Amino acid sequence: MSPPGTPPDHASGPPSLSTPSAASGWRGTLPLLAWRATASLAAPLLPFWLSRRARRGKEDPDRLRERRGEGAERPPGPLLWLHGASVGESQSALPLIEALAAARPALRFLVTTGTVTAARLLAERLPPALAGRVQHRFVPLDVPAHVARFLDGWRPDAAVFIESEIWPNLILATAERGVPMALVNARLSARSAQGWARMPSVARRLFGAFRLVIAQTEADAERLRALGAERAEAWGNLKFAAHPLPAPEQALAGLKAAIGTRPVLLAASTHPGEEVQVAQAHARLSGDLPGLLTILAPRHPERGAALARELAGHALALRSSGALPGPDTALYIADTLGELGLFYRVAGAALIGGSLVPHGGQNPLEAARLGCPILLGPHTGNFTAIVERMLAAGAALRVADSGALAEAALLVLTEADRARSMTTAAARIAADAGALPERLATAIETLLPASPPLGGGVGVEPA
């Protein structure tokens, strides 16, 4: 979360904030006015920028008009708009959408994202029962005219922003239309908070625009309160409540058949510098574990070809080429998107990527939900609270380097009782996070009309 009329507070229930009036949104805040003017002046150049991104696969060339706020197809009845920038945010919204859909059968959903990958995975993982109630659009660029076109077309009854998407024109234009807004699963690093603190009036306008602010941790909530979200609370991380990652039956059967009875070590969502260390651990282990297969699943699959060159001294295969691991394959580079659910299901132990290098670690609960024993490097600052619980409960093992990784992997892959105790403890921790979507849904419901509007209100289709 980095810097770039007034609805009443609820007398009881979830924490809430007063939203600013339309007049207070921009007036007297020079940086906001400057951003608004700069975005408007830049608008004529943005189509060229979008076209360039489309050529690089960063935008859908057939849907660029959505980035200008076009293409609204508002359904009748109450509409909730949820925005999550990328894959993690949009995927964490799925359990929340399911909880809200169950509580409000007439409610429809508009989900916006900023990346092509997030759009694709949302379509793939949206439960079939909800497909008719959920529409996806790419979020408009933060240009006043684009934002106005988007809001005028969709007319949401309430809006939910997930994690750290703070776009001034989008936020304030939504508030000016009287649309109640929530910021959920909010996170704000100390560094970002310092940046916002240098613009206190801007921070108050933007963070004070949200009626409901729910942070991941108490530290996040404290920083948000200092910046204007005066009643922000910490309820936990919505990503901890996600469903188990999927695995198509046919693909899983094919992978299992190719692997057979070989022991499998997975390095999941790895970052540069980790794969070499994992390959070194594999070399150490191969004498004690004949037939060991190590699967490398880079966080950014486009790195697959470069990894193949970097690890050329090993017998390897690339999944992106259509290859399955053969009997002699030592390293299997899983350079495809959205298939981690497959690899967790076939692995006997998994190193959670981003933790052997100073990145902060990826989500360990993805492995926990699929019964895969968890190994963690020393850098897990992105998931401090959950990692501390796991280590204390014996649900994960900490490793410092490739040598320690080899020792821990050998332990877990050869001692079934130890692996079983780890996965049991991890499953309990994962289950504890399961109630958060329902709790958030109850809070968000207070922002919506009590019943579908009967005419003339915000978000109502004309008769």
Short mmCIF file of C-alpha atoms in Angstrom, two decimals:
data_model
loop_
_atom_site.label_atom_id
_atom_site.label_comp_id
_atom_site.label_asym_id
_atom_site.label_seq_id
_atom_site.Cartn_x
_atom_site.Cartn_y
_atom_site.Cartn_z
CA MET A 1 0.00 0.00 0.00
CA SER A 2 2.06 2.88 -1.27
CA PRO A 3 1.28 6.63 -1.65
CA PRO A 4 0.74 7.72 -5.19
CA GLY A 5 -23.04 12.86 1.42
CA THR A 6 -21.40 11.48 4.67
CA PRO A 7 -22.83 8.04 5.61
CA PRO A 8 -23.31 7.61 9.37
CA ASP A 9 -21.29 5.25 11.51
CA HIS A 10 -23.06 2.13 12.72
CA ALA A 11 -24.13 2.38 16.33
CA SER A 12 -23.08 -1.20 16.89
CA GLY A 13 -21.54 -4.12 15.02
CA PRO A 14 -18.32 -4.03 13.01
CA PRO A 15 -15.80 -1.21 13.30
CA SER A 16 -16.70 1.65 10.97
CA LEU A 17 -15.47 5.01 9.79
CA SER A 18 -17.19 8.15 8.59
CA THR A 19 -16.64 8.78 4.91
CA PRO A 20 -15.80 12.32 3.80
CA SER A 21 -18.25 14.48 1.94
CA ALA A 22 -17.81 15.03 -1.76
CA ALA A 23 -16.51 18.53 -1.13
CA SER A 24 -13.86 17.36 1.31
CA GLY A 25 -12.55 14.69 -1.06
CA TRP A 26 -10.23 16.97 -3.05
CA ARG A 27 -10.45 20.50 -1.62
CA GLY A 28 -7.40 21.76 0.23
CA THR A 29 -5.18 18.79 -0.59
CA LEU A 30 -2.68 19.94 -3.19
CA PRO A 31 -1.04 16.50 -3.79
CA LEU A 32 -4.44 14.98 -4.58
CA LEU A 33 -5.29 17.81 -6.96
CA ALA A 34 -1.88 17.43 -8.59
CA TRP A 35 -2.42 13.67 -9.02
CA ARG A 36 -5.85 14.27 -10.51
CA ALA A 37 -4.47 16.81 -12.99
CA THR A 38 -1.45 14.67 -13.88
CA ALA A 39 -3.61 11.61 -14.53
CA SER A 40 -5.92 13.63 -16.78
CA LEU A 41 -3.01 15.09 -18.74
CA ALA A 42 -1.45 11.65 -19.15
CA ALA A 43 -4.67 10.06 -20.41
CA PRO A 44 -3.97 10.61 -24.16
CA LEU A 45 -0.68 8.70 -23.82
CA LEU A 46 -2.06 5.75 -21.88
CA PRO A 47 -3.43 3.85 -24.93
CA PHE A 48 0.13 3.54 -26.23
CA TRP A 49 1.28 2.26 -22.85
CA LEU A 50 -1.57 -0.25 -22.73
CA SER A 51 -0.81 -1.45 -26.26
CA ARG A 52 2.81 -2.02 -25.30
CA ARG A 53 1.74 -4.01 -22.24
CA ALA A 54 -0.65 -6.03 -24.37
CA ARG A 55 2.18 -6.98 -26.74
CA ARG A 56 4.11 -8.25 -23.71
CA GLY A 57 1.15 -10.28 -22.46
CA LYS A 58 0.50 -7.94 -19.53
CA GLU A 59 -2.93 -6.85 -20.81
CA ASP A 60 -5.73 -8.59 -22.69
CA PRO A 61 -5.71 -6.88 -26.12
CA ASP A 62 -9.42 -7.63 -26.59
CA ARG A 63 -10.37 -5.95 -23.31
CA LEU A 64 -8.37 -2.73 -23.23
CA ARG A 65 -11.58 -0.70 -23.25
CA GLU A 66 -12.25 -1.91 -19.72
CA ARG A 67 -9.16 -0.02 -18.59
CA ARG A 68 -10.97 3.11 -19.80
CA GLY A 69 -13.99 2.24 -17.66
CA GLU A 70 -16.05 1.00 -20.59
CA GLY A 71 -18.01 -2.21 -21.00
CA ALA A 72 -20.39 -1.99 -18.03
CA GLU A 73 -23.17 -4.57 -17.99
CA ARG A 74 -24.79 -3.93 -14.66
CA PRO A 75 -27.19 -6.66 -13.53
CA PRO A 76 -30.45 -5.76 -11.78
CA GLY A 77 -30.65 -5.75 -8.01
CA PRO A 78 -27.96 -5.18 -5.38
CA LEU A 79 -24.37 -5.24 -6.65
CA LEU A 80 -21.21 -5.55 -4.57
CA TRP A 81 -17.93 -4.51 -6.19
CA LEU A 82 -14.77 -6.25 -4.98
CA HIS A 83 -11.33 -5.19 -6.16
CA GLY A 84 -8.09 -7.15 -5.75
CA ALA A 85 -5.02 -6.13 -7.70
CA SER A 86 -3.50 -9.48 -8.57
CA VAL A 87 -3.71 -13.24 -8.12
CA GLY A 88 -3.32 -13.43 -4.35
CA GLU A 89 -5.92 -10.79 -3.59
CA SER A 90 -8.50 -12.05 -6.07
CA GLN A 91 -8.09 -15.66 -4.97
CA SER A 92 -8.42 -14.73 -1.30
CA ALA A 93 -11.73 -13.07 -2.18
CA LEU A 94 -13.33 -16.34 -3.32
CA PRO A 95 -14.27 -17.66 0.16
CA LEU A 96 -15.60 -14.18 1.01
CA ILE A 97 -17.75 -14.14 -2.13
CA GLU A 98 -19.10 -17.60 -1.29
CA ALA A 99 -19.99 -16.50 2.24
CA LEU A 100 -21.74 -13.36 1.00
CA ALA A 101 -23.54 -15.27 -1.74
CA ALA A 102 -24.89 -17.74 0.80
CA ALA A 103 -26.07 -14.95 3.09
CA ARG A 104 -27.60 -12.79 0.32
CA PRO A 105 -29.11 -14.92 -2.47
CA ALA A 106 -30.09 -11.86 -4.53
CA LEU A 107 -26.64 -10.26 -4.38
CA ARG A 108 -24.55 -9.98 -7.55
CA PHE A 109 -20.80 -9.40 -7.65
CA LEU A 110 -18.45 -7.36 -9.81
CA VAL A 111 -14.81 -8.40 -9.35
CA THR A 112 -12.07 -6.18 -10.77
CA THR A 113 -8.39 -7.05 -11.04
CA GLY A 114 -5.35 -5.43 -12.59
CA THR A 115 -3.62 -8.45 -14.12
CA VAL A 116 -4.41 -10.93 -16.86
CA THR A 117 -3.28 -13.84 -14.70
CA ALA A 118 -5.68 -12.90 -11.91
CA ALA A 119 -8.55 -12.74 -14.39
CA ARG A 120 -7.76 -16.17 -15.81
CA LEU A 121 -7.39 -17.90 -12.46
CA LEU A 122 -10.57 -16.28 -11.17
CA ALA A 123 -12.49 -17.73 -14.11
CA GLU A 124 -10.92 -21.15 -13.58
CA ARG A 125 -11.48 -21.33 -9.82
CA LEU A 126 -14.83 -19.64 -9.42
CA PRO A 127 -17.32 -22.26 -8.16
CA PRO A 128 -19.75 -23.16 -10.97
CA ALA A 129 -22.71 -22.31 -8.74
CA LEU A 130 -21.51 -18.70 -8.59
CA ALA A 131 -20.58 -18.23 -12.24
CA GLY A 132 -23.89 -16.58 -13.08
CA ARG A 133 -23.62 -14.14 -10.19
CA VAL A 134 -20.05 -12.93 -10.67
CA GLN A 135 -18.76 -10.67 -13.46
CA HIS A 136 -15.12 -9.77 -13.99
CA ARG A 137 -13.70 -6.56 -15.40
CA PHE A 138 -10.22 -5.10 -15.47
CA VAL A 139 -10.02 -2.15 -13.12
CA PRO A 140 -10.03 1.25 -14.85
CA LEU A 141 -6.82 3.21 -14.85
CA ASP A 142 -6.80 5.94 -12.20
CA VAL A 143 -7.83 8.68 -14.63
CA PRO A 144 -10.83 10.80 -13.52
CA ALA A 145 -12.76 10.32 -16.78
CA HIS A 146 -12.11 6.56 -16.82
CA VAL A 147 -13.15 6.18 -13.18
CA ALA A 148 -16.30 8.25 -13.68
CA ARG A 149 -17.29 6.16 -16.71
CA PHE A 150 -16.77 2.95 -14.73
CA LEU A 151 -18.77 4.10 -11.71
CA ASP A 152 -21.57 5.60 -13.78
CA GLY A 153 -21.91 2.33 -15.69
CA TRP A 154 -21.81 -0.12 -12.80
CA ARG A 155 -23.36 1.91 -9.93
CA PRO A 156 -22.29 -0.50 -7.14
CA ASP A 157 -24.19 -0.51 -3.86
CA ALA A 158 -20.96 -1.04 -1.89
CA ALA A 159 -17.29 -1.57 -2.65
CA VAL A 160 -14.65 -3.80 -1.04
CA PHE A 161 -10.95 -3.17 -1.66
CA ILE A 162 -8.64 -6.03 -0.76
CA GLU A 163 -5.22 -5.58 0.86
CA SER A 164 -3.44 -2.50 -0.46
CA GLU A 165 -5.05 -0.97 -3.53
CA ILE A 166 -5.20 2.76 -2.83
CA TRP A 167 -5.82 4.73 -6.02
CA PRO A 168 -6.80 8.34 -5.18
CA ASN A 169 -9.17 9.05 -8.09
CA LEU A 170 -10.90 5.70 -7.72
CA ILE A 171 -11.28 5.94 -3.94
CA LEU A 172 -12.49 9.53 -3.76
CA ALA A 173 -14.82 9.33 -6.77
CA THR A 174 -16.45 6.27 -5.20
CA ALA A 175 -16.85 8.11 -1.89
CA GLU A 176 -18.28 11.17 -3.64
CA ARG A 177 -21.05 8.99 -5.05
CA GLY A 178 -22.02 7.89 -1.56
CA VAL A 179 -20.95 4.27 -2.13
CA PRO A 180 -19.98 2.70 1.23
CA MET A 181 -16.47 1.25 1.05
CA ALA A 182 -14.53 -1.36 3.01
CA LEU A 183 -10.81 -2.05 3.06
CA VAL A 184 -10.35 -5.67 4.13
CA ASN A 185 -7.34 -7.88 4.64
CA ALA A 186 -5.48 -4.58 4.74
CA ARG A 187 -1.72 -4.53 5.09
CA LEU A 188 0.61 -1.57 5.44
CA SER A 189 4.35 -1.95 5.91
CA ALA A 190 6.28 0.36 8.20
CA ARG A 191 8.07 1.79 5.17
CA SER A 192 4.82 2.55 3.33
CA ALA A 193 3.35 4.06 6.49
CA GLN A 194 6.30 6.44 6.72
CA GLY A 195 5.68 7.51 3.13
CA TRP A 196 2.01 8.21 3.79
CA ALA A 197 2.87 10.04 7.02
CA ARG A 198 4.73 12.65 4.97
CA MET A 199 1.36 13.52 3.41
CA PRO A 200 -0.98 13.45 6.43
CA SER A 201 -3.85 15.32 4.79
CA VAL A 202 -3.80 12.96 1.81
CA ALA A 203 -3.70 9.92 4.09
CA ARG A 204 -6.65 11.18 6.13
CA ARG A 205 -8.72 11.80 3.00
CA LEU A 206 -8.02 8.38 1.54
CA PHE A 207 -7.97 6.08 4.55
CA GLY A 208 -10.79 8.02 6.16
CA ALA A 209 -12.94 7.35 3.10
CA PHE A 210 -13.49 3.74 4.17
CA ARG A 211 -16.47 2.94 6.34
CA LEU A 212 -14.97 -0.39 7.38
CA VAL A 213 -11.25 -1.18 7.76
CA ILE A 214 -10.12 -4.68 8.72
CA ALA A 215 -6.37 -5.33 8.82
CA GLN A 216 -4.36 -8.52 8.74
CA THR A 217 -2.34 -7.84 11.90
CA GLU A 218 -2.47 -5.48 14.86
CA ALA A 219 0.67 -3.76 13.56
CA ASP A 220 -1.12 -3.07 10.26
CA ALA A 221 -4.18 -1.80 12.11
CA GLU A 222 -2.10 0.50 14.31
CA ARG A 223 -0.40 2.05 11.29
CA LEU A 224 -3.74 2.51 9.53
CA ARG A 225 -5.27 4.16 12.58
CA ALA A 226 -2.38 6.62 12.72
CA LEU A 227 -3.06 7.58 9.10
CA GLY A 228 -6.77 8.25 9.45
CA ALA A 229 -8.56 4.90 9.68
CA GLU A 230 -9.33 5.62 13.29
CA ARG A 231 -11.28 2.45 14.11
CA ALA A 232 -9.32 -0.08 12.08
CA GLU A 233 -9.20 -3.53 13.64
CA ALA A 234 -7.14 -6.67 13.05
CA TRP A 235 -9.09 -9.86 12.32
CA GLY A 236 -6.44 -11.96 10.57
CA ASN A 237 -5.39 -12.77 7.04
CA LEU A 238 -8.08 -13.72 4.53
CA LYS A 239 -5.52 -15.66 2.52
CA PHE A 240 -5.36 -18.12 5.41
CA ALA A 241 -8.99 -19.03 4.75
CA ALA A 242 -8.58 -19.93 1.08
CA HIS A 243 -9.80 -23.23 -0.31
CA PRO A 244 -7.26 -25.97 -1.06
CA LEU A 245 -5.51 -25.40 -4.37
CA PRO A 246 -7.21 -27.40 -7.13
CA ALA A 247 -5.77 -30.24 -9.17
CA PRO A 248 -7.47 -31.61 -12.30
CA GLU A 249 -7.96 -35.36 -11.89
CA GLN A 250 -6.50 -36.34 -15.25
CA ALA A 251 -3.38 -34.19 -14.80
CA LEU A 252 -2.87 -35.51 -11.28
CA ALA A 253 -3.24 -39.13 -12.40
CA GLY A 254 -0.72 -38.59 -15.20
CA LEU A 255 1.80 -36.99 -12.87
CA LYS A 256 1.44 -39.73 -10.25
CA ALA A 257 1.88 -42.42 -12.89
CA ALA A 258 5.06 -40.76 -14.16
CA ILE A 259 6.53 -40.45 -10.67
CA GLY A 260 5.57 -43.89 -9.41
CA THR A 261 7.03 -44.67 -5.98
CA ARG A 262 9.90 -42.19 -6.12
CA PRO A 263 10.36 -39.85 -3.13
CA VAL A 264 9.52 -36.25 -4.06
CA LEU A 265 10.83 -32.95 -2.69
CA LEU A 266 8.99 -29.83 -3.85
CA ALA A 267 10.34 -26.29 -3.81
CA ALA A 268 7.15 -24.22 -4.20
CA SER A 269 6.96 -20.63 -5.49
CA THR A 270 10.71 -20.17 -5.53
CA HIS A 271 12.56 -16.92 -6.19
CA PRO A 272 15.93 -16.25 -7.85
CA GLY A 273 18.78 -17.70 -5.80
CA GLU A 274 16.72 -20.47 -4.25
CA GLU A 275 16.69 -23.01 -7.05
CA VAL A 276 20.48 -23.42 -6.99
CA GLN A 277 20.34 -24.07 -3.24
CA VAL A 278 17.57 -26.62 -3.72
CA ALA A 279 19.61 -28.32 -6.46
CA GLN A 280 22.56 -28.50 -4.05
CA ALA A 281 20.30 -30.10 -1.45
CA HIS A 282 19.11 -32.59 -4.06
CA ALA A 283 22.73 -33.57 -4.78
CA ARG A 284 23.34 -34.13 -1.07
CA LEU A 285 20.20 -36.22 -0.73
CA SER A 286 20.55 -38.38 -3.80
CA GLY A 287 22.94 -40.81 -2.12
CA ASP A 288 20.55 -41.42 0.80
CA LEU A 289 17.37 -41.32 -1.28
CA PRO A 290 17.92 -43.18 -4.56
CA GLY A 291 15.45 -42.09 -7.19
CA LEU A 292 14.70 -38.75 -5.51
CA LEU A 293 12.75 -36.36 -7.72
CA THR A 294 12.94 -32.66 -6.91
CA ILE A 295 10.25 -30.41 -8.36
CA LEU A 296 11.10 -26.73 -8.79
CA ALA A 297 8.01 -24.52 -9.17
CA PRO A 298 9.21 -20.93 -9.68
CA ARG A 299 6.95 -18.15 -8.46
CA HIS A 300 7.25 -16.58 -11.91
CA PRO A 301 6.93 -19.43 -14.44
CA GLU A 302 8.47 -17.41 -17.25
CA ARG A 303 11.82 -18.04 -15.55
CA GLY A 304 11.65 -21.72 -16.56
CA ALA A 305 13.94 -21.52 -19.59
CA ALA A 306 16.53 -19.48 -17.69
CA LEU A 307 16.45 -22.01 -14.85
CA ALA A 308 17.03 -24.84 -17.30
CA ARG A 309 20.18 -23.09 -18.49
CA GLU A 310 21.31 -22.33 -14.95
CA LEU A 311 20.86 -25.94 -13.84
CA ALA A 312 22.05 -27.55 -17.06
CA GLY A 313 24.40 -29.91 -15.19
CA HIS A 314 21.40 -31.86 -13.84
CA ALA A 315 19.06 -34.26 -15.60
CA LEU A 316 15.98 -32.12 -15.91
CA ALA A 317 12.67 -31.68 -17.70
CA LEU A 318 10.39 -28.67 -18.20
CA ARG A 319 6.68 -29.02 -17.68
CA SER A 320 6.01 -26.11 -20.05
CA SER A 321 7.34 -28.26 -22.88
CA GLY A 322 4.71 -30.90 -22.13
CA ALA A 323 7.21 -33.28 -20.55
CA LEU A 324 6.48 -35.43 -17.53
CA PRO A 325 9.32 -36.51 -15.23
CA GLY A 326 11.02 -39.58 -16.65
CA PRO A 327 12.81 -42.29 -14.66
CA ASP A 328 16.12 -40.45 -14.94
CA THR A 329 14.78 -36.92 -14.31
CA ALA A 330 16.41 -35.41 -11.24
CA LEU A 331 14.97 -31.89 -11.40
CA TYR A 332 11.50 -31.24 -12.81
CA ILE A 333 10.97 -27.56 -13.54
CA ALA A 334 7.25 -26.88 -13.10
CA ASP A 335 7.19 -23.65 -15.09
CA THR A 336 3.43 -23.45 -15.55
CA LEU A 337 0.82 -21.29 -13.90
CA GLY A 338 -1.86 -22.37 -11.45
CA GLU A 339 -0.69 -25.96 -10.95
CA LEU A 340 0.78 -25.89 -7.44
CA GLY A 341 -2.16 -27.96 -6.26
CA LEU A 342 -0.82 -30.85 -8.35
CA PHE A 343 2.67 -30.68 -6.94
CA TYR A 344 1.68 -30.39 -3.28
CA ARG A 345 -0.39 -33.54 -3.73
CA VAL A 346 2.54 -35.63 -4.98
CA ALA A 347 5.30 -34.25 -2.74
CA GLY A 348 6.51 -35.82 0.47
CA ALA A 349 7.91 -32.50 1.69
CA ALA A 350 7.80 -28.92 0.44
CA LEU A 351 10.14 -26.00 0.89
CA ILE A 352 8.05 -22.83 0.86
CA GLY A 353 9.71 -20.47 -1.59
CA GLY A 354 10.81 -16.95 -0.88
CA SER A 355 12.17 -18.08 2.47
CA LEU A 356 15.72 -19.17 1.58
CA VAL A 357 16.38 -15.67 0.20
CA PRO A 358 15.40 -12.32 1.75
CA HIS A 359 11.98 -12.13 0.15
CA GLY A 360 9.78 -12.86 3.17
CA GLY A 361 8.30 -16.21 2.19
CA GLN A 362 5.13 -17.37 0.45
CA ASN A 363 1.96 -18.70 2.08
CA PRO A 364 2.68 -21.96 3.98
CA LEU A 365 -0.99 -22.75 4.49
CA GLU A 366 -1.36 -23.81 0.86
CA ALA A 367 0.80 -26.83 1.70
CA ALA A 368 -0.92 -27.33 5.07
CA ARG A 369 -4.36 -27.69 3.46
CA LEU A 370 -3.07 -30.44 1.17
CA GLY A 371 -1.26 -32.49 3.81
CA CYS A 372 2.25 -31.74 2.60
CA PRO A 373 4.97 -31.43 5.31
CA ILE A 374 6.38 -27.90 5.40
CA LEU A 375 10.01 -26.73 5.40
CA LEU A 376 10.78 -23.03 5.84
CA GLY A 377 13.91 -21.01 5.26
CA PRO A 378 15.01 -18.21 7.61
CA HIS A 379 13.14 -15.40 5.79
CA THR A 380 9.43 -15.62 6.60
CA GLY A 381 8.57 -12.03 7.50
CA ASN A 382 5.53 -11.96 5.19
CA PHE A 383 3.81 -14.58 7.36
CA THR A 384 5.39 -14.04 10.78
CA ALA A 385 2.37 -14.83 12.95
CA ILE A 386 1.32 -18.01 11.18
CA VAL A 387 4.91 -19.27 10.90
CA GLU A 388 5.47 -18.76 14.63
CA ARG A 389 2.35 -20.81 15.34
CA MET A 390 3.49 -23.56 12.99
CA LEU A 391 6.97 -23.80 14.44
CA ALA A 392 5.64 -23.83 18.01
CA ALA A 393 3.14 -26.57 17.14
CA GLY A 394 5.67 -28.74 15.32
CA ALA A 395 3.82 -28.15 12.06
CA ALA A 396 6.92 -27.02 10.15
CA LEU A 397 10.69 -27.25 10.25
CA ARG A 398 13.05 -24.29 9.89
CA VAL A 399 16.13 -24.69 7.67
CA ALA A 400 18.97 -22.21 7.32
CA ASP A 401 20.58 -23.21 4.03
CA SER A 402 20.91 -25.99 1.45
CA GLY A 403 22.69 -28.29 3.90
CA ALA A 404 19.98 -27.92 6.53
CA LEU A 405 17.34 -28.33 3.83
CA ALA A 406 18.86 -31.68 2.85
CA GLU A 407 18.89 -32.87 6.48
CA ALA A 408 15.29 -31.81 7.14
CA ALA A 409 14.02 -33.25 3.86
CA LEU A 410 15.72 -36.58 4.62
CA LEU A 411 14.07 -36.67 8.03
CA VAL A 412 10.58 -35.96 6.71
CA LEU A 413 10.85 -38.18 3.64
CA THR A 414 12.08 -41.21 5.60
CA GLU A 415 10.16 -40.96 8.90
CA ALA A 416 6.47 -41.37 8.20
CA ASP A 417 5.41 -40.73 11.81
CA ARG A 418 7.25 -37.40 11.87
CA ALA A 419 5.70 -36.34 8.58
CA ARG A 420 2.24 -37.36 9.81
CA SER A 421 2.54 -35.37 13.05
CA MET A 422 3.64 -32.29 11.10
CA THR A 423 0.74 -32.43 8.65
CA THR A 424 -1.80 -33.05 11.44
CA ALA A 425 -0.60 -30.00 13.37
CA ALA A 426 -0.51 -27.88 10.22
CA ALA A 427 -4.05 -28.92 9.26
CA ARG A 428 -5.36 -27.77 12.66
CA ILE A 429 -3.78 -24.34 12.18
CA ALA A 430 -5.20 -24.06 8.67
CA ALA A 431 -8.66 -24.99 9.93
CA ASP A 432 -8.55 -22.24 12.58
CA ALA A 433 -8.50 -19.63 9.83
CA GLY A 434 -11.64 -20.94 8.18
CA ALA A 435 -14.18 -18.75 9.99
CA LEU A 436 -12.84 -15.40 8.81
CA PRO A 437 -14.81 -15.18 5.51
CA GLU A 438 -18.12 -15.53 7.34
CA ARG A 439 -17.11 -12.90 9.90
CA LEU A 440 -16.07 -10.48 7.17
CA ALA A 441 -19.23 -11.20 5.20
CA THR A 442 -21.35 -10.26 8.21
CA ALA A 443 -19.50 -6.94 8.50
CA ILE A 444 -19.71 -6.18 4.78
CA GLU A 445 -23.44 -6.93 4.75
CA THR A 446 -23.97 -3.85 6.91
CA LEU A 447 -22.79 -1.71 3.98
CA LEU A 448 -25.41 -3.15 1.62
CA PRO A 449 -29.09 -2.26 1.29
CA ALA A 450 -31.23 -4.21 3.74
CA SER A 451 -33.11 -5.64 0.77
CA PRO A 452 -32.94 -5.17 -3.01
CA PRO A 453 -33.88 -1.53 -3.79
CA LEU A 454 -37.32 -1.07 -5.28
CA GLY A 455 -36.49 1.88 -7.49
CA GLY A 456 -34.61 5.11 -7.73
CA GLY A 457 -31.72 4.15 -5.44
CA VAL A 458 -28.06 3.67 -6.14
CA GLY A 459 -27.43 0.62 -8.31
CA VAL A 460 -31.03 0.07 -9.47
CA GLU A 461 -31.82 -0.73 -13.05
CA PRO A 462 -34.56 1.52 -14.42
CA ALA A 463 -37.93 -0.14 -14.89
#
